[in-house]
Short mmCIF file of C-alpha atoms in Angstrom, two decimals:
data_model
loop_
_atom_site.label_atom_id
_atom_site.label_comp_id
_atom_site.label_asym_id
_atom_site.label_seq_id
_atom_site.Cartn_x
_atom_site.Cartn_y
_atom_site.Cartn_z
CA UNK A 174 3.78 -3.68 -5.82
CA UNK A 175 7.16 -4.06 -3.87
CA UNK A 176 7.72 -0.39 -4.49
CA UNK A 177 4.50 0.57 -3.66
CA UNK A 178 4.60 -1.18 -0.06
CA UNK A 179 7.73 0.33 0.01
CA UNK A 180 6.50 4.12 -0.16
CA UNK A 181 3.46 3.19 1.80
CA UNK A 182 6.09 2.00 5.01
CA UNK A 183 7.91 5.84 4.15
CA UNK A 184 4.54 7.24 5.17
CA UNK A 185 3.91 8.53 1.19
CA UNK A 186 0.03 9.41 -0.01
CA UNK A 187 -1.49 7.61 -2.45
CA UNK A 188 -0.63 11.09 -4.78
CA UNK A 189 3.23 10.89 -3.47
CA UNK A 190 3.57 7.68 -4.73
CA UNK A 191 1.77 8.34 -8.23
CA UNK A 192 4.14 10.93 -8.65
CA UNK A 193 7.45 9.10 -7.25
CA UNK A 194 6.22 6.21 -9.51
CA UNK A 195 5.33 8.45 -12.34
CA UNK A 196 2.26 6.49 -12.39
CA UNK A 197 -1.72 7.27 -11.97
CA UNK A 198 -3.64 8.03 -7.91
CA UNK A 199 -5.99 5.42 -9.65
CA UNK A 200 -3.11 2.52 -10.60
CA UNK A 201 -1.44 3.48 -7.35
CA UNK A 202 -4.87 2.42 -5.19
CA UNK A 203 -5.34 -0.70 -7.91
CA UNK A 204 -1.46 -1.95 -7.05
CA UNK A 205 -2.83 -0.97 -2.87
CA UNK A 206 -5.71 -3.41 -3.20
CA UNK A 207 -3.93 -6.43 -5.35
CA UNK A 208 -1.30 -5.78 -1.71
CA UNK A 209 -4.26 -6.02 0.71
CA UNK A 210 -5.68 -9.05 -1.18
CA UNK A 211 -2.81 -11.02 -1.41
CA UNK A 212 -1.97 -10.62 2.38
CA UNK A 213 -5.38 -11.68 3.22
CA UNK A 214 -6.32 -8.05 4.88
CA UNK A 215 -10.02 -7.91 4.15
CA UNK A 216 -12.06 -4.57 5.23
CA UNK A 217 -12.30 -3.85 8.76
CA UNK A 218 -13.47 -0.65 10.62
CA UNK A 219 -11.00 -1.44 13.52
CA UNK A 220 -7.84 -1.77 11.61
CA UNK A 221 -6.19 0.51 9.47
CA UNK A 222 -5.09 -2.18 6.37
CA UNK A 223 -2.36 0.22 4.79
CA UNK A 224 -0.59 -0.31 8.68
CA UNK A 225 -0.86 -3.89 8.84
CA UNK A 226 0.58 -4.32 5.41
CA UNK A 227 3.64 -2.04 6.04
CA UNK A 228 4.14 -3.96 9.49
CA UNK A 229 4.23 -7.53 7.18
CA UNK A 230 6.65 -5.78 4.90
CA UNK A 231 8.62 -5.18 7.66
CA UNK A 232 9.05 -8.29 9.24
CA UNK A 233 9.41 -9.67 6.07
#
């Protein structure tokens, strides 16, 4: 998931990553949502989640 946040802070698509990660679009978005959950960013229509996460990555 580390790597994952990782790419997602580079600016990567969910398809960039699969194929950095040699990995499947579909475990890429699965690995996305355990991230989202586990930082307590539930859906919103006024926030983009995939920002907020890379922005508590990087003050991490």
């Amino acid at each position: 998931e580390r790597e994952v946040l990782a790419l997602i802070a580079e600016g990567r698509s969910n398809a960039a990553i699969a194929r950095e990660l040699v990995v499947s679009e579909a475990a890429v978005g699965k690995h996305i949502g355990s991230i989202l959950t586990k930082l307590d960013l539930p859906p919103a229509t006024e926030t983009h989640r995939r920002v907020l996460a890379v922005l508590t990555y990087l003050r991490a």
